[in-house]
Coordinates of C-alpha atoms in Angstrom, one line a residue:
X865 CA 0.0 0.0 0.0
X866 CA 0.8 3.3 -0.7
X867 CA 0.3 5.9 2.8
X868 CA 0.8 9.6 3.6
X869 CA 3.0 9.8 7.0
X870 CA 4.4 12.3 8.9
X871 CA 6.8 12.9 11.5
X872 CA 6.5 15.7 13.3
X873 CA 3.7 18.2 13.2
X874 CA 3.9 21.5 10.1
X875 CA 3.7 22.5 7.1
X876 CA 2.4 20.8 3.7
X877 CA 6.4 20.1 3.4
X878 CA 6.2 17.7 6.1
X879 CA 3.6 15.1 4.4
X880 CA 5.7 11.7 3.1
X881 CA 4.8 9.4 0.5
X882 CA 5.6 5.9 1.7
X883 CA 5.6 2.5 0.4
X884 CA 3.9 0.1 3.7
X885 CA 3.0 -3.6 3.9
X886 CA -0.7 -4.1 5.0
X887 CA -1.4 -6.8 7.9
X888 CA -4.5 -8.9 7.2
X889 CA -7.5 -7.4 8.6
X890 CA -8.0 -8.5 12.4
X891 CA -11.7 -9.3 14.2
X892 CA -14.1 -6.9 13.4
X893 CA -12.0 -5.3 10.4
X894 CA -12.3 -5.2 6.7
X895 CA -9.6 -4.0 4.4
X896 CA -10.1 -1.7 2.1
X897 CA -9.3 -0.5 -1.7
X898 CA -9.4 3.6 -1.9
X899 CA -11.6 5.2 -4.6
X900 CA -11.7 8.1 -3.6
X901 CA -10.1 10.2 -0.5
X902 CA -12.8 13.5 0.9
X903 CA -10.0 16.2 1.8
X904 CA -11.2 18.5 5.1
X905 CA -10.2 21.2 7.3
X906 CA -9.4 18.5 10.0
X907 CA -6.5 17.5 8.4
X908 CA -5.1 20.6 8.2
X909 CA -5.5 20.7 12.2
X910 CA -3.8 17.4 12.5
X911 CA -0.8 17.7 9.9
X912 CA -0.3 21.6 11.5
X913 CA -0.2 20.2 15.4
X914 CA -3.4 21.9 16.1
X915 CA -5.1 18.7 16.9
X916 CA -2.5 17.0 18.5
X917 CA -1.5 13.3 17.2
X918 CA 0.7 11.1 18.4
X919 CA 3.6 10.7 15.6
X920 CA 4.3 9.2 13.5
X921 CA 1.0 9.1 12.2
X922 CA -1.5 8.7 8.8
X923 CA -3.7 11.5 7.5
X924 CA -7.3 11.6 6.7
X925 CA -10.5 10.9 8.2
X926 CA -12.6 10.6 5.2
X927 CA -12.8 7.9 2.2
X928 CA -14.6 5.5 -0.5
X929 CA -13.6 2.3 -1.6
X930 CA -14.4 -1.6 -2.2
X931 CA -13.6 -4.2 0.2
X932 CA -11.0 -6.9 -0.4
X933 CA -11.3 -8.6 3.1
X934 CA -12.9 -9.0 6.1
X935 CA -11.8 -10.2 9.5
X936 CA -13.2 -12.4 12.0
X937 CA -16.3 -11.9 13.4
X938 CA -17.3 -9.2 10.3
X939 CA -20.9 -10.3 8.9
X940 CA -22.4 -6.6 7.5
X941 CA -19.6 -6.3 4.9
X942 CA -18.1 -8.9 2.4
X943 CA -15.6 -8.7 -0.3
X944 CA -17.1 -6.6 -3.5
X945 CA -19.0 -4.6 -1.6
X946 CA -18.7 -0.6 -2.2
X947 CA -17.9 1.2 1.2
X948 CA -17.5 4.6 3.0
X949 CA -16.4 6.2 6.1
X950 CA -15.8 9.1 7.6
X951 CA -14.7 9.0 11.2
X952 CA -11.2 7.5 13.2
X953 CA -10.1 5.8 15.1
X954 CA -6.9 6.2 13.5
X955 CA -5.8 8.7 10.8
X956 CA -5.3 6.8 7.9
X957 CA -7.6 7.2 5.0
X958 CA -5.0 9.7 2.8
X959 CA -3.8 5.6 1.5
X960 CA -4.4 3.8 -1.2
X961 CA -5.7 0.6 1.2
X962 CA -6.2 0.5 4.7
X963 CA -8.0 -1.7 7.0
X964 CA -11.3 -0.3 9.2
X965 CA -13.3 -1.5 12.0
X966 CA -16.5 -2.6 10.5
X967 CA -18.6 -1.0 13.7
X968 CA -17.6 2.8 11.8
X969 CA -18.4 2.1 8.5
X970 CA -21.2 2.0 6.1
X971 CA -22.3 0.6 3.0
X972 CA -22.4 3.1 -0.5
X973 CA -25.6 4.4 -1.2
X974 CA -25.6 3.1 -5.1
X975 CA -27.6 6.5 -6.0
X976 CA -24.1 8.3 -5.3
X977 CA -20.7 7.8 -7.2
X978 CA -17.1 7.3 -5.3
X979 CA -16.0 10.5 -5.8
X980 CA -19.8 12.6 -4.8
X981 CA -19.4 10.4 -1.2
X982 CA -15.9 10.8 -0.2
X983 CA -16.5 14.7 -1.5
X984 CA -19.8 14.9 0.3
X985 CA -20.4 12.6 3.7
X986 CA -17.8 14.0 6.5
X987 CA -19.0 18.0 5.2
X988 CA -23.1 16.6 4.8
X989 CA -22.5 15.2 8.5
X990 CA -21.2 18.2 9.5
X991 CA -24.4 20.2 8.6
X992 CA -26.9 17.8 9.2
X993 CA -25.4 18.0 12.8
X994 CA -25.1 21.7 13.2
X995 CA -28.4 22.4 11.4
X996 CA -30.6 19.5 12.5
X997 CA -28.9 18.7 16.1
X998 CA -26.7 21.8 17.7
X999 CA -28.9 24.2 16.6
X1000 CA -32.3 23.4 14.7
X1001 CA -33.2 25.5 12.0
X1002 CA -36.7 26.2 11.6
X1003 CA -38.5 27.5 8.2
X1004 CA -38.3 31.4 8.0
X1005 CA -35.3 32.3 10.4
X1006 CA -32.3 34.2 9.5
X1007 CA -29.0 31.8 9.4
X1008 CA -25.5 33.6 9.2
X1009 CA -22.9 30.9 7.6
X1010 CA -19.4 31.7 7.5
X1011 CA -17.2 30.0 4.9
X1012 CA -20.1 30.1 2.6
X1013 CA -18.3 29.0 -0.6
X1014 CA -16.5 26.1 1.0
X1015 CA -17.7 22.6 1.2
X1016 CA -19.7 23.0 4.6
X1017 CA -20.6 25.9 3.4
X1018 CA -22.1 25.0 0.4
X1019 CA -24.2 22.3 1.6
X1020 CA -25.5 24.0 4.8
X1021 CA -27.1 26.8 1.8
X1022 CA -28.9 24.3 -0.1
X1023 CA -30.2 22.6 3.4
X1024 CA -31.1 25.4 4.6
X1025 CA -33.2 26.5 1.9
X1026 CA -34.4 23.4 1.7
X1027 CA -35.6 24.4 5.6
X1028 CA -37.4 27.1 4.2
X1029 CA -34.5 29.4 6.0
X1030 CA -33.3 32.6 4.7
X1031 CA -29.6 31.9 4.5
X1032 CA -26.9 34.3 4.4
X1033 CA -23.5 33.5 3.8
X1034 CA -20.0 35.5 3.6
X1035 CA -17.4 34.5 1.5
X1036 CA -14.4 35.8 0.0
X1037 CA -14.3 38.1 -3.1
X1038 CA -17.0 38.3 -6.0
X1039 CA -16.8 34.7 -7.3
X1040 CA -17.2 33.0 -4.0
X1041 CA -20.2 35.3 -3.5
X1042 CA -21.6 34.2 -6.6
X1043 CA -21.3 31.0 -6.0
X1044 CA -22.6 30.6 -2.6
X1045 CA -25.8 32.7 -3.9
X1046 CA -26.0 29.8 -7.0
X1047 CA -26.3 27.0 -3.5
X1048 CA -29.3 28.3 -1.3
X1049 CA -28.0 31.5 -0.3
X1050 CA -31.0 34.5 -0.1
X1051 CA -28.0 37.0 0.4
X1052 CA -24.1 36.4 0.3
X1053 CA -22.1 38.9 2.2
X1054 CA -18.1 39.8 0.4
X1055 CA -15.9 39.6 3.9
X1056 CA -13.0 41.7 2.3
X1057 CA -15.4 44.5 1.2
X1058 CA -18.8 44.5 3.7
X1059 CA -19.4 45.4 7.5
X1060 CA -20.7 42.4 8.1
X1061 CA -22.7 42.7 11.1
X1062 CA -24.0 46.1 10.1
X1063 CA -25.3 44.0 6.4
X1064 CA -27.0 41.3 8.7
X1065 CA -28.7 44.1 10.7
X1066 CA -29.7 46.0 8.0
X1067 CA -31.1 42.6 6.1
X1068 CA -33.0 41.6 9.4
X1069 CA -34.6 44.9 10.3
X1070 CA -32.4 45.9 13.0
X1071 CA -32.8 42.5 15.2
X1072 CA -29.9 40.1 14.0
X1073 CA -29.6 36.5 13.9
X1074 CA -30.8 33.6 16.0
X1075 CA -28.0 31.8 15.0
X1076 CA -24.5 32.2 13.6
X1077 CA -22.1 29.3 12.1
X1078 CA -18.7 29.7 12.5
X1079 CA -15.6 27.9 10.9
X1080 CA -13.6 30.7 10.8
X1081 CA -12.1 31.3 14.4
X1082 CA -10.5 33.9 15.2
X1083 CA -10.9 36.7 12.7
X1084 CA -14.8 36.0 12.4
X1085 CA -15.7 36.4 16.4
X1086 CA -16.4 39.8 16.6
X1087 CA -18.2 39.7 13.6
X1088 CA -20.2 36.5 14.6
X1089 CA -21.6 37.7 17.9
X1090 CA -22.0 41.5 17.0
X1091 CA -24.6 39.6 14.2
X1092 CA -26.7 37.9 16.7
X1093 CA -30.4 38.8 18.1
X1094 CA -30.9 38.4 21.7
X1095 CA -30.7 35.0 23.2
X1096 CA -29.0 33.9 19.9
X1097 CA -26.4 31.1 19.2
X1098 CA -22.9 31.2 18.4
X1099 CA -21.9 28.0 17.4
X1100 CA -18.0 27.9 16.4
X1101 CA -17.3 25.1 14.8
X1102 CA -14.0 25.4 13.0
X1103 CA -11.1 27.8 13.5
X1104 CA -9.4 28.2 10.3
X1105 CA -7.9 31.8 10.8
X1106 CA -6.9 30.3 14.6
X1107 CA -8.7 30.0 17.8
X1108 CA -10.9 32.6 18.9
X1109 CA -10.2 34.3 22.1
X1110 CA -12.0 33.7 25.5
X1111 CA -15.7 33.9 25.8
X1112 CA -16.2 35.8 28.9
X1113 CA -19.7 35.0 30.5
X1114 CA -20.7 38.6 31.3
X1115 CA -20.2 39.4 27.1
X1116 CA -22.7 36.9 26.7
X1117 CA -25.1 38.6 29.6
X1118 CA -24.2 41.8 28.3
X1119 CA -24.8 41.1 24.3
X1120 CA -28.2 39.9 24.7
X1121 CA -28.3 36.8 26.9
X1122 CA -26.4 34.8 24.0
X1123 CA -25.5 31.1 24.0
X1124 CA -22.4 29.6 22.8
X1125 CA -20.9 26.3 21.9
X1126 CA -18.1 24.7 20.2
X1127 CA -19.4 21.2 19.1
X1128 CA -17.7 19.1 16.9
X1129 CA -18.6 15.8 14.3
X1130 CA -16.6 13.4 16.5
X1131 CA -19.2 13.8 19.7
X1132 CA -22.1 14.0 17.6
X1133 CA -21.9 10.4 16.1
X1134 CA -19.9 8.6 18.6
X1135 CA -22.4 6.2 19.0
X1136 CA -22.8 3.5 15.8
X1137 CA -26.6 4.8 15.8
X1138 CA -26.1 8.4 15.5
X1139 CA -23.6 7.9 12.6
X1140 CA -25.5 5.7 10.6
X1141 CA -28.7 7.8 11.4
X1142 CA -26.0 11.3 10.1
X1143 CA -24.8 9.5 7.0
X1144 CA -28.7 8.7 6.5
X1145 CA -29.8 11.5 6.3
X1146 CA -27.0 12.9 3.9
X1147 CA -28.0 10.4 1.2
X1148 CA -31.7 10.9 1.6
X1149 CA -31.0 14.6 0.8
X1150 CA -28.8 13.9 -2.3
X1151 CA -31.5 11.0 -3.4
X1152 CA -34.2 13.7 -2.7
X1153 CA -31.9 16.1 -5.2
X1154 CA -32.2 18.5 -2.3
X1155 CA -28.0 18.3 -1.8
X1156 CA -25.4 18.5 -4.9
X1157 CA -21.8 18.4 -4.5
X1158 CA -19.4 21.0 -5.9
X1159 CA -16.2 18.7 -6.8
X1160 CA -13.8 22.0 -7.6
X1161 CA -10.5 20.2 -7.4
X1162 CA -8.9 17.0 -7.7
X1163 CA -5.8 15.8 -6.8
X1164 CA -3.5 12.8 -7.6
X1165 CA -2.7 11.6 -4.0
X1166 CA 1.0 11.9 -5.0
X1167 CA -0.1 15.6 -5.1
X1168 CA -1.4 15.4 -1.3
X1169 CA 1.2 18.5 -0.6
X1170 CA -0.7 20.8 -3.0
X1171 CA -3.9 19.9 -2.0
X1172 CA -3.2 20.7 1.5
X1173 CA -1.6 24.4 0.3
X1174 CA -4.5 24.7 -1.8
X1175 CA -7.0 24.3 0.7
X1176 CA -5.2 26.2 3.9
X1177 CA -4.3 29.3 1.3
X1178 CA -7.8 29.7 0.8
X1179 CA -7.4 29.3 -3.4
X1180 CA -10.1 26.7 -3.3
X1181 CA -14.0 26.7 -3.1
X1182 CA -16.5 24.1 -2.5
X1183 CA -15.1 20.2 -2.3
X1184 CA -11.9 18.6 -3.2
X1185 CA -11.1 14.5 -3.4
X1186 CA -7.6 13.5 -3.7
X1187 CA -7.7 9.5 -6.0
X1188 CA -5.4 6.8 -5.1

């Protein structure tokens, strides 16, 4: 098999191509055969040091593929079958084959191909969580989305119109703009040229939002809570401009009696139920035509360095898949 390693925590420059043997799968395991790898924000955070792994270590979290053998004790999955997955335990999907605990993964919906899933599951989990679960979105609120031309990003706009929500987004420049307004967005907001919480007031009469979605960390806080109504929700998800300072309690009071919360994917289908019920829910959507994937870049996996510029640089938009 062919696996992305690294050392120590860094820069792209710091993801290794290796050549590995493969052990047969043990009990409850079935090896794999990579499609199709989803690239995400997380492995940014775990190649960078910001989620701390222990090293050496794989990459990715997210992947399609067919299975080539199962373990002991495996009876959901057998050889043929088309697979996905996009969870741990171990970081190890940026690979060409790898072997998974059959308890995390799930079969291939056979309305959707490789490349749609492993583009589409980990970021459709993501906002079937946040809008469904964290925070549910009900037909004629406001929803401010951050990152609106990114993969999350795109997807929360079409669900969310799908909702019956009005959905604003912000995004970078005049083309992302475009873009997110082309996915379910009522109104996109340019975050190099616009005031953004003085847009959001002026677009909801003065009272704000109930909620606000935030991937961006650091440089989006002020901006996220000065757009909420009272008793509204933060919900920072993601920190790709860094962590965002300190939430002191008496802002919260002070700003309107606001909530906030940093949930992630990882609690919200921890239990073999709740993921199966996520990725569920994410395919009925895209059988439903309700969700559509934006595949904007692919990459060789050889390429993996790219990619991972590419994505932290902010030069792409909606999904990319890296191919074994």
């Amino acid at each position: 098999m062919k696996a992305v390693r690294i050392y120590s925590a860094g820069g792209p420059e710091v993801l290794k191509i290796e050549n590995l043997e493969l052990p047969d799968p043990a009990a409850g395991e079935v090896r794999i055969r990579h499609t199709a790898i989803g690239l995400n924000f997380q492995d940014i955070y775990a190649r960078s040091g910001q989620y701390p792994a222990p090293m050496p270590t794989g990459l990715g979290t997210e992947a399609v593929g067919v299975v080539e053998g199962v373990g002991p004790g495996v009876t959901d999955f057998k050889v043929g079958d088309r697979v996905c997955y996009a969870s741990g335990p171990v970081l190890a999907a940026c690979a060409t084959h790898r072997n998974y605990p059959a308890a995390r993964l799930l079969h291939s919906p056979a309305h959707m191909q490789d490349e749609q899933i492993a583009a589409a599951l980990l970021k459709g989990m993501t906002v079937e969580y946040l809008m469904q679960r964290c925070y549910p979105v009900q037909k004629g609120q406001f929803v401010l989305m951050h990152a609106a031309a990114g993969g999350v990003g795109l997807m929360a706009g079409q669900w969310g119109q799908h909702l019956g929500a009005h959905m604003i987004g912000v995004a970078a420049g005049p083309e992302k703009v475009k873009l997110a307004l082309a996915n379910g967005y009522e109104y996109c907001l340019d975050r190099l040229t616009d005031d953004i919480p003085a847009r959001v007031k002026e677009i909801t009469g003065g009272v704000g939002v109930p909620v606000v979605y935030d991937s961006v960390g650091k440089n989006s806080f002020e901006q996220s809570l000065n757009s909420l109504a009272p008793r509204g929700y933060f919900v920072s998800f993601g920190t790709t401009t860094g962590a965002p300072p300190p939430v002191a309690a008496s802002s919260l009071q002070k700003m309107g009696s606001l909530y906030f919360t940093r949930p992630t994917l990882v609690t919200y289908t921890a239990s073999t139920e709740d993921l199966r019920n996520s990725a569920a829910a994410v395919f009925d959507m895209f059988a439903k035509g309700v969700l559509k994937i934006n595949i904007n870049q692919r990459y060789a996996l050889d390429d993996v360095a790219k990619a991972h510029a590419d994505l932290e640089s902010g030069r792409t938009s909606g999904s990319s898949v890296l191919i074994p």
